[in-house]
JSON list of C-alpha atoms in Angstrom, two decimals:
[
{"chain": "R", "resi": 56, "resn": "MET", "atom": "CA", "xyz": [-3.76, 20.34, -33.27]},
{"chain": "R", "resi": 57, "resn": "ASP", "atom": "CA", "xyz": [-6.54, 21.64, -31.02]},
{"chain": "R", "resi": 58, "resn": "ARG", "atom": "CA", "xyz": [-6.61, 21.09, -27.25]},
{"chain": "R", "resi": 59, "resn": "ILE", "atom": "CA", "xyz": [-9.09, 18.16, -27.39]},
{"chain": "R", "resi": 60, "resn": "ASP", "atom": "CA", "xyz": [-7.01, 16.28, -29.97]},
{"chain": "R", "resi": 61, "resn": "ARG", "atom": "CA", "xyz": [-3.87, 17.01, -27.97]},
{"chain": "R", "resi": 62, "resn": "PHE", "atom": "CA", "xyz": [-5.49, 15.77, -24.75]},
{"chain": "R", "resi": 63, "resn": "ILE", "atom": "CA", "xyz": [-6.61, 12.54, -26.48]},
{"chain": "R", "resi": 64, "resn": "SER", "atom": "CA", "xyz": [-3.18, 12.00, -28.03]},
{"chain": "R", "resi": 65, "resn": "TYR", "atom": "CA", "xyz": [-1.37, 12.22, -24.67]},
{"chain": "R", "resi": 66, "resn": "SER", "atom": "CA", "xyz": [-4.07, 10.28, -22.83]},
{"chain": "R", "resi": 67, "resn": "GLU", "atom": "CA", "xyz": [-4.00, 7.42, -25.34]},
{"chain": "R", "resi": 68, "resn": "GLY", "atom": "CA", "xyz": [-0.20, 7.50, -25.19]},
{"chain": "R", "resi": 69, "resn": "VAL", "atom": "CA", "xyz": [-0.40, 5.99, -21.69]},
{"chain": "R", "resi": 70, "resn": "GLY", "atom": "CA", "xyz": [-3.00, 3.40, -22.65]},
{"chain": "R", "resi": 71, "resn": "ASN", "atom": "CA", "xyz": [-6.28, 5.16, -21.86]},
{"chain": "R", "resi": 72, "resn": "VAL", "atom": "CA", "xyz": [-9.39, 4.68, -23.96]},
{"chain": "R", "resi": 73, "resn": "ASN", "atom": "CA", "xyz": [-10.94, 8.03, -24.91]},
{"chain": "R", "resi": 74, "resn": "THR", "atom": "CA", "xyz": [-14.44, 8.61, -26.22]},
{"chain": "R", "resi": 75, "resn": "ILE", "atom": "CA", "xyz": [-16.22, 11.81, -27.22]},
{"chain": "R", "resi": 76, "resn": "ILE", "atom": "CA", "xyz": [-19.98, 11.71, -26.73]},
{"chain": "R", "resi": 77, "resn": "PRO", "atom": "CA", "xyz": [-22.89, 14.11, -26.47]},
{"chain": "R", "resi": 78, "resn": "ALA", "atom": "CA", "xyz": [-24.16, 14.78, -22.94]},
{"chain": "R", "resi": 79, "resn": "ALA", "atom": "CA", "xyz": [-27.47, 13.07, -23.74]},
{"chain": "R", "resi": 80, "resn": "GLU", "atom": "CA", "xyz": [-25.69, 9.73, -24.31]},
{"chain": "R", "resi": 81, "resn": "ILE", "atom": "CA", "xyz": [-23.76, 9.45, -21.03]},
{"chain": "R", "resi": 82, "resn": "GLU", "atom": "CA", "xyz": [-26.08, 6.99, -19.30]},
{"chain": "R", "resi": 83, "resn": "GLN", "atom": "CA", "xyz": [-26.33, 4.80, -22.40]},
{"chain": "R", "resi": 84, "resn": "GLU", "atom": "CA", "xyz": [-22.52, 4.74, -22.74]},
{"chain": "R", "resi": 85, "resn": "LEU", "atom": "CA", "xyz": [-22.05, 3.80, -19.09]},
{"chain": "R", "resi": 86, "resn": "LYS", "atom": "CA", "xyz": [-24.52, 0.90, -19.34]},
{"chain": "R", "resi": 87, "resn": "LYS", "atom": "CA", "xyz": [-22.18, -0.88, -21.75]},
{"chain": "R", "resi": 88, "resn": "GLY", "atom": "CA", "xyz": [-20.52, -3.61, -19.72]},
{"chain": "R", "resi": 89, "resn": "ALA", "atom": "CA", "xyz": [-21.73, -2.19, -16.41]},
{"chain": "R", "resi": 90, "resn": "ALA", "atom": "CA", "xyz": [-19.71, -3.51, -13.49]},
{"chain": "R", "resi": 91, "resn": "GLN", "atom": "CA", "xyz": [-21.22, -5.51, -10.63]},
{"chain": "R", "resi": 92, "resn": "LYS", "atom": "CA", "xyz": [-19.83, -3.25, -7.92]},
{"chain": "R", "resi": 93, "resn": "ARG", "atom": "CA", "xyz": [-19.69, 0.32, -9.10]},
{"chain": "R", "resi": 94, "resn": "TYR", "atom": "CA", "xyz": [-18.99, 3.68, -7.44]},
{"chain": "R", "resi": 95, "resn": "VAL", "atom": "CA", "xyz": [-20.54, 6.71, -9.17]},
{"chain": "R", "resi": 96, "resn": "LYS", "atom": "CA", "xyz": [-19.95, 10.35, -8.33]},
{"chain": "R", "resi": 97, "resn": "ALA", "atom": "CA", "xyz": [-20.81, 12.62, -11.25]},
{"chain": "R", "resi": 98, "resn": "HIS", "atom": "CA", "xyz": [-23.51, 15.07, -10.18]},
{"chain": "R", "resi": 99, "resn": "ARG", "atom": "CA", "xyz": [-22.59, 17.58, -12.88]},
{"chain": "R", "resi": 100, "resn": "PHE", "atom": "CA", "xyz": [-23.75, 15.03, -15.43]},
{"chain": "R", "resi": 101, "resn": "GLY", "atom": "CA", "xyz": [-27.01, 14.18, -13.67]},
{"chain": "R", "resi": 102, "resn": "LEU", "atom": "CA", "xyz": [-25.94, 10.68, -12.62]},
{"chain": "R", "resi": 103, "resn": "ALA", "atom": "CA", "xyz": [-27.41, 9.35, -9.40]},
{"chain": "R", "resi": 104, "resn": "PRO", "atom": "CA", "xyz": [-24.68, 8.86, -6.79]},
{"chain": "R", "resi": 105, "resn": "LEU", "atom": "CA", "xyz": [-23.81, 5.28, -5.95]},
{"chain": "R", "resi": 106, "resn": "GLN", "atom": "CA", "xyz": [-21.35, 4.69, -3.14]},
{"chain": "R", "resi": 107, "resn": "PRO", "atom": "CA", "xyz": [-21.01, 1.05, -2.12]},
{"chain": "R", "resi": 108, "resn": "ASP", "atom": "CA", "xyz": [-18.77, 0.11, 0.76]},
{"chain": "R", "resi": 109, "resn": "ILE", "atom": "CA", "xyz": [-15.18, 0.14, -0.37]},
{"chain": "R", "resi": 110, "resn": "ASP", "atom": "CA", "xyz": [-12.77, -2.11, 1.45]},
{"chain": "R", "resi": 111, "resn": "GLU", "atom": "CA", "xyz": [-9.34, -3.60, 0.78]},
{"chain": "R", "resi": 112, "resn": "LYS", "atom": "CA", "xyz": [-10.89, -5.79, -1.95]},
{"chain": "R", "resi": 113, "resn": "GLY", "atom": "CA", "xyz": [-11.67, -2.63, -3.93]},
{"chain": "R", "resi": 114, "resn": "ILE", "atom": "CA", "xyz": [-14.48, -2.25, -6.41]},
{"chain": "R", "resi": 115, "resn": "ASP", "atom": "CA", "xyz": [-15.02, -3.21, -10.03]},
{"chain": "R", "resi": 116, "resn": "GLU", "atom": "CA", "xyz": [-15.42, 0.29, -11.43]},
{"chain": "R", "resi": 117, "resn": "ALA", "atom": "CA", "xyz": [-15.48, 3.93, -10.39]},
{"chain": "R", "resi": 118, "resn": "VAL", "atom": "CA", "xyz": [-17.24, 6.53, -12.52]},
{"chain": "R", "resi": 119, "resn": "VAL", "atom": "CA", "xyz": [-16.23, 10.04, -11.52]},
{"chain": "R", "resi": 120, "resn": "GLU", "atom": "CA", "xyz": [-16.29, 13.53, -12.95]},
{"chain": "R", "resi": 121, "resn": "ALA", "atom": "CA", "xyz": [-13.12, 15.52, -13.46]},
{"chain": "R", "resi": 122, "resn": "ASP", "atom": "CA", "xyz": [-13.01, 19.16, -12.63]},
{"chain": "R", "resi": 123, "resn": "TYR", "atom": "CA", "xyz": [-10.56, 19.79, -15.46]},
{"chain": "R", "resi": 124, "resn": "GLY", "atom": "CA", "xyz": [-8.45, 18.11, -18.11]},
{"chain": "R", "resi": 125, "resn": "ILE", "atom": "CA", "xyz": [-4.96, 19.29, -19.09]},
{"chain": "R", "resi": 126, "resn": "ALA", "atom": "CA", "xyz": [-4.21, 18.90, -22.81]},
{"chain": "R", "resi": 127, "resn": "GLU", "atom": "CA", "xyz": [-0.41, 19.20, -22.56]},
{"chain": "R", "resi": 128, "resn": "THR", "atom": "CA", "xyz": [-0.23, 15.99, -20.48]},
{"chain": "R", "resi": 129, "resn": "GLY", "atom": "CA", "xyz": [-3.54, 14.17, -21.05]},
{"chain": "R", "resi": 130, "resn": "THR", "atom": "CA", "xyz": [-4.18, 14.46, -17.30]},
{"chain": "R", "resi": 131, "resn": "VAL", "atom": "CA", "xyz": [-7.51, 14.84, -15.49]},
{"chain": "R", "resi": 132, "resn": "VAL", "atom": "CA", "xyz": [-7.72, 16.90, -12.29]},
{"chain": "R", "resi": 133, "resn": "LEU", "atom": "CA", "xyz": [-10.17, 16.09, -9.50]},
{"chain": "R", "resi": 134, "resn": "ASP", "atom": "CA", "xyz": [-10.99, 17.85, -6.26]},
{"chain": "R", "resi": 135, "resn": "SER", "atom": "CA", "xyz": [-10.63, 14.76, -4.07]},
{"chain": "R", "resi": 136, "resn": "ALA", "atom": "CA", "xyz": [-11.51, 16.10, -0.63]},
{"chain": "R", "resi": 137, "resn": "ASP", "atom": "CA", "xyz": [-14.09, 13.30, -0.32]},
{"chain": "R", "resi": 138, "resn": "GLU", "atom": "CA", "xyz": [-12.34, 10.25, 1.18]},
{"chain": "R", "resi": 139, "resn": "LYS", "atom": "CA", "xyz": [-14.65, 7.76, -0.59]},
{"chain": "R", "resi": 140, "resn": "LEU", "atom": "CA", "xyz": [-13.80, 9.40, -3.91]},
{"chain": "R", "resi": 141, "resn": "ARG", "atom": "CA", "xyz": [-10.07, 9.02, -3.20]},
{"chain": "R", "resi": 142, "resn": "LEU", "atom": "CA", "xyz": [-10.55, 5.36, -2.26]},
{"chain": "R", "resi": 143, "resn": "ALA", "atom": "CA", "xyz": [-12.69, 4.68, -5.32]},
{"chain": "R", "resi": 144, "resn": "THR", "atom": "CA", "xyz": [-10.22, 6.20, -7.78]},
{"chain": "R", "resi": 145, "resn": "CYS", "atom": "CA", "xyz": [-7.34, 4.22, -6.22]},
{"chain": "R", "resi": 146, "resn": "LEU", "atom": "CA", "xyz": [-9.03, 0.86, -5.58]},
{"chain": "R", "resi": 147, "resn": "ALA", "atom": "CA", "xyz": [-11.25, 0.43, -8.66]},
{"chain": "R", "resi": 148, "resn": "GLU", "atom": "CA", "xyz": [-10.17, -2.09, -11.27]},
{"chain": "R", "resi": 149, "resn": "LYS", "atom": "CA", "xyz": [-11.45, 0.28, -13.96]},
{"chain": "R", "resi": 150, "resn": "LEU", "atom": "CA", "xyz": [-11.65, 4.05, -13.66]},
{"chain": "R", "resi": 151, "resn": "THR", "atom": "CA", "xyz": [-14.04, 5.94, -15.93]},
{"chain": "R", "resi": 152, "resn": "VAL", "atom": "CA", "xyz": [-13.63, 9.70, -15.85]},
{"chain": "R", "resi": 153, "resn": "LEU", "atom": "CA", "xyz": [-16.14, 12.13, -17.34]},
{"chain": "R", "resi": 154, "resn": "VAL", "atom": "CA", "xyz": [-14.87, 15.57, -18.36]},
{"chain": "R", "resi": 155, "resn": "GLU", "atom": "CA", "xyz": [-16.67, 18.33, -20.19]},
{"chain": "R", "resi": 156, "resn": "ALA", "atom": "CA", "xyz": [-14.92, 19.37, -23.40]},
{"chain": "R", "resi": 157, "resn": "SER", "atom": "CA", "xyz": [-14.99, 23.01, -22.27]},
{"chain": "R", "resi": 158, "resn": "ARG", "atom": "CA", "xyz": [-13.11, 22.04, -19.09]},
{"chain": "R", "resi": 159, "resn": "ILE", "atom": "CA", "xyz": [-10.13, 20.67, -21.00]},
{"chain": "R", "resi": 160, "resn": "LYS", "atom": "CA", "xyz": [-7.55, 23.43, -20.80]},
{"chain": "R", "resi": 161, "resn": "GLU", "atom": "CA", "xyz": [-4.36, 23.80, -22.76]},
{"chain": "R", "resi": 162, "resn": "LYS", "atom": "CA", "xyz": [-1.92, 24.02, -19.80]},
{"chain": "R", "resi": 163, "resn": "LEU", "atom": "CA", "xyz": [-1.84, 23.53, -16.03]},
{"chain": "R", "resi": 164, "resn": "GLU", "atom": "CA", "xyz": [-1.37, 27.28, -15.64]},
{"chain": "R", "resi": 165, "resn": "ASP", "atom": "CA", "xyz": [-4.89, 27.75, -17.06]},
{"chain": "R", "resi": 166, "resn": "ILE", "atom": "CA", "xyz": [-6.45, 26.36, -13.86]},
{"chain": "R", "resi": 167, "resn": "VAL", "atom": "CA", "xyz": [-4.36, 28.21, -11.28]},
{"chain": "R", "resi": 168, "resn": "ASP", "atom": "CA", "xyz": [-7.44, 29.79, -9.68]},
{"chain": "R", "resi": 169, "resn": "PHE", "atom": "CA", "xyz": [-9.01, 26.35, -9.18]},
{"chain": "R", "resi": 170, "resn": "LEU", "atom": "CA", "xyz": [-5.78, 24.96, -7.70]},
{"chain": "R", "resi": 171, "resn": "GLU", "atom": "CA", "xyz": [-5.49, 27.86, -5.27]},
{"chain": "R", "resi": 172, "resn": "GLU", "atom": "CA", "xyz": [-9.15, 27.52, -4.26]},
{"chain": "R", "resi": 173, "resn": "CYS", "atom": "CA", "xyz": [-8.71, 23.82, -3.48]},
{"chain": "R", "resi": 174, "resn": "SER", "atom": "CA", "xyz": [-5.46, 24.33, -1.59]},
{"chain": "R", "resi": 175, "resn": "GLU", "atom": "CA", "xyz": [-7.08, 26.90, 0.69]},
{"chain": "R", "resi": 176, "resn": "LYS", "atom": "CA", "xyz": [-9.60, 24.34, 2.00]},
{"chain": "R", "resi": 177, "resn": "GLU", "atom": "CA", "xyz": [-8.88, 22.89, 5.42]},
{"chain": "R", "resi": 178, "resn": "HIS", "atom": "CA", "xyz": [-8.89, 19.33, 4.06]},
{"chain": "R", "resi": 179, "resn": "GLY", "atom": "CA", "xyz": [-8.07, 19.97, 0.44]},
{"chain": "R", "resi": 180, "resn": "TYR", "atom": "CA", "xyz": [-6.88, 17.13, -1.78]},
{"chain": "R", "resi": 181, "resn": "LEU", "atom": "CA", "xyz": [-6.27, 17.25, -5.50]},
{"chain": "R", "resi": 182, "resn": "ALA", "atom": "CA", "xyz": [-5.78, 14.24, -7.71]},
{"chain": "R", "resi": 183, "resn": "PHE", "atom": "CA", "xyz": [-3.89, 14.45, -10.98]},
{"chain": "R", "resi": 184, "resn": "ILE", "atom": "CA", "xyz": [-4.57, 11.24, -12.89]},
{"chain": "R", "resi": 185, "resn": "SER", "atom": "CA", "xyz": [-2.96, 10.49, -16.23]},
{"chain": "R", "resi": 186, "resn": "GLY", "atom": "CA", "xyz": [-3.72, 6.80, -16.57]},
{"chain": "R", "resi": 187, "resn": "ALA", "atom": "CA", "xyz": [-3.79, 3.39, -15.02]},
{"chain": "R", "resi": 188, "resn": "SER", "atom": "CA", "xyz": [-1.26, 2.66, -12.30]},
{"chain": "R", "resi": 189, "resn": "ARG", "atom": "CA", "xyz": [2.07, 1.44, -13.67]},
{"chain": "R", "resi": 190, "resn": "THR", "atom": "CA", "xyz": [5.20, 0.35, -11.91]},
{"chain": "R", "resi": 191, "resn": "ALA", "atom": "CA", "xyz": [8.27, -1.70, -12.78]},
{"chain": "R", "resi": 192, "resn": "ASP", "atom": "CA", "xyz": [10.68, -3.69, -10.68]},
{"chain": "R", "resi": 193, "resn": "ILE", "atom": "CA", "xyz": [14.45, -3.61, -10.84]},
{"chain": "R", "resi": 194, "resn": "GLU", "atom": "CA", "xyz": [14.39, -6.04, -13.76]},
{"chain": "R", "resi": 195, "resn": "ARG", "atom": "CA", "xyz": [12.07, -3.63, -15.62]},
{"chain": "R", "resi": 196, "resn": "VAL", "atom": "CA", "xyz": [9.08, -5.94, -15.52]},
{"chain": "R", "resi": 197, "resn": "LEU", "atom": "CA", "xyz": [6.03, -3.70, -15.97]},
{"chain": "R", "resi": 198, "resn": "THR", "atom": "CA", "xyz": [3.07, -4.27, -13.67]},
{"chain": "R", "resi": 199, "resn": "ILE", "atom": "CA", "xyz": [-0.23, -2.46, -14.16]},
{"chain": "R", "resi": 200, "resn": "GLY", "atom": "CA", "xyz": [-2.75, -1.77, -11.43]},
{"chain": "R", "resi": 201, "resn": "VAL", "atom": "CA", "xyz": [-0.67, -2.18, -8.28]},
{"chain": "R", "resi": 202, "resn": "HIS", "atom": "CA", "xyz": [-1.30, 1.30, -6.87]},
{"chain": "R", "resi": 203, "resn": "GLY", "atom": "CA", "xyz": [-4.51, 2.17, -8.69]},
{"chain": "R", "resi": 204, "resn": "PRO", "atom": "CA", "xyz": [-6.81, 1.10, -11.51]},
{"chain": "R", "resi": 205, "resn": "ARG", "atom": "CA", "xyz": [-5.78, -1.46, -14.11]},
{"chain": "R", "resi": 206, "resn": "GLU", "atom": "CA", "xyz": [-7.50, 0.46, -16.87]},
{"chain": "R", "resi": 207, "resn": "MET", "atom": "CA", "xyz": [-8.80, 3.95, -17.43]},
{"chain": "R", "resi": 208, "resn": "GLN", "atom": "CA", "xyz": [-11.37, 5.38, -19.78]},
{"chain": "R", "resi": 209, "resn": "VAL", "atom": "CA", "xyz": [-11.91, 9.10, -20.33]},
{"chain": "R", "resi": 210, "resn": "ILE", "atom": "CA", "xyz": [-15.27, 10.17, -21.69]},
{"chain": "R", "resi": 211, "resn": "ILE", "atom": "CA", "xyz": [-15.13, 13.67, -23.09]},
{"chain": "R", "resi": 212, "resn": "VAL", "atom": "CA", "xyz": [-18.63, 15.08, -22.95]},
{"chain": "R", "resi": 213, "resn": "GLU", "atom": "CA", "xyz": [-19.54, 17.54, -25.64]},
{"chain": "R", "resi": 214, "resn": "ASP", "atom": "CA", "xyz": [-20.69, 20.73, -24.01]},
{"chain": "R", "resi": 215, "resn": "MET", "atom": "CA", "xyz": [-24.02, 20.42, -22.33]}
]
């Protein structure tokens, strides 16, 4: 199994929807069911930034770019030094993450240089996101979306 298939397998294992698309089709893909209140931060993919006010009510959707994906866990990694980005990824009902296929690495150890670079920043924050927020109470009743998005989509962008 190659690293992309492995990433998808683990990502779908926690309920994420995964799509592989060519770079030229990103905007068209994101127009499907576009949310009313949407946060967009994906400059690497040529998307115009959109940063509405984010308050305790949250937002409908956040579209963000991942710095890396980790195949062994189906996790995306984001440099989250930007406070609005942190709020958007936590308060959006739906989180859509764009990641370049070439930036999906086999193991966490493969991005050690990136992790060290981010940790050396004065206000460095990293987010490791594997899927929608899930929690259960003492009676094992599963609740989705309490501490983050209710659903997550990962769009793997074929190398640009």
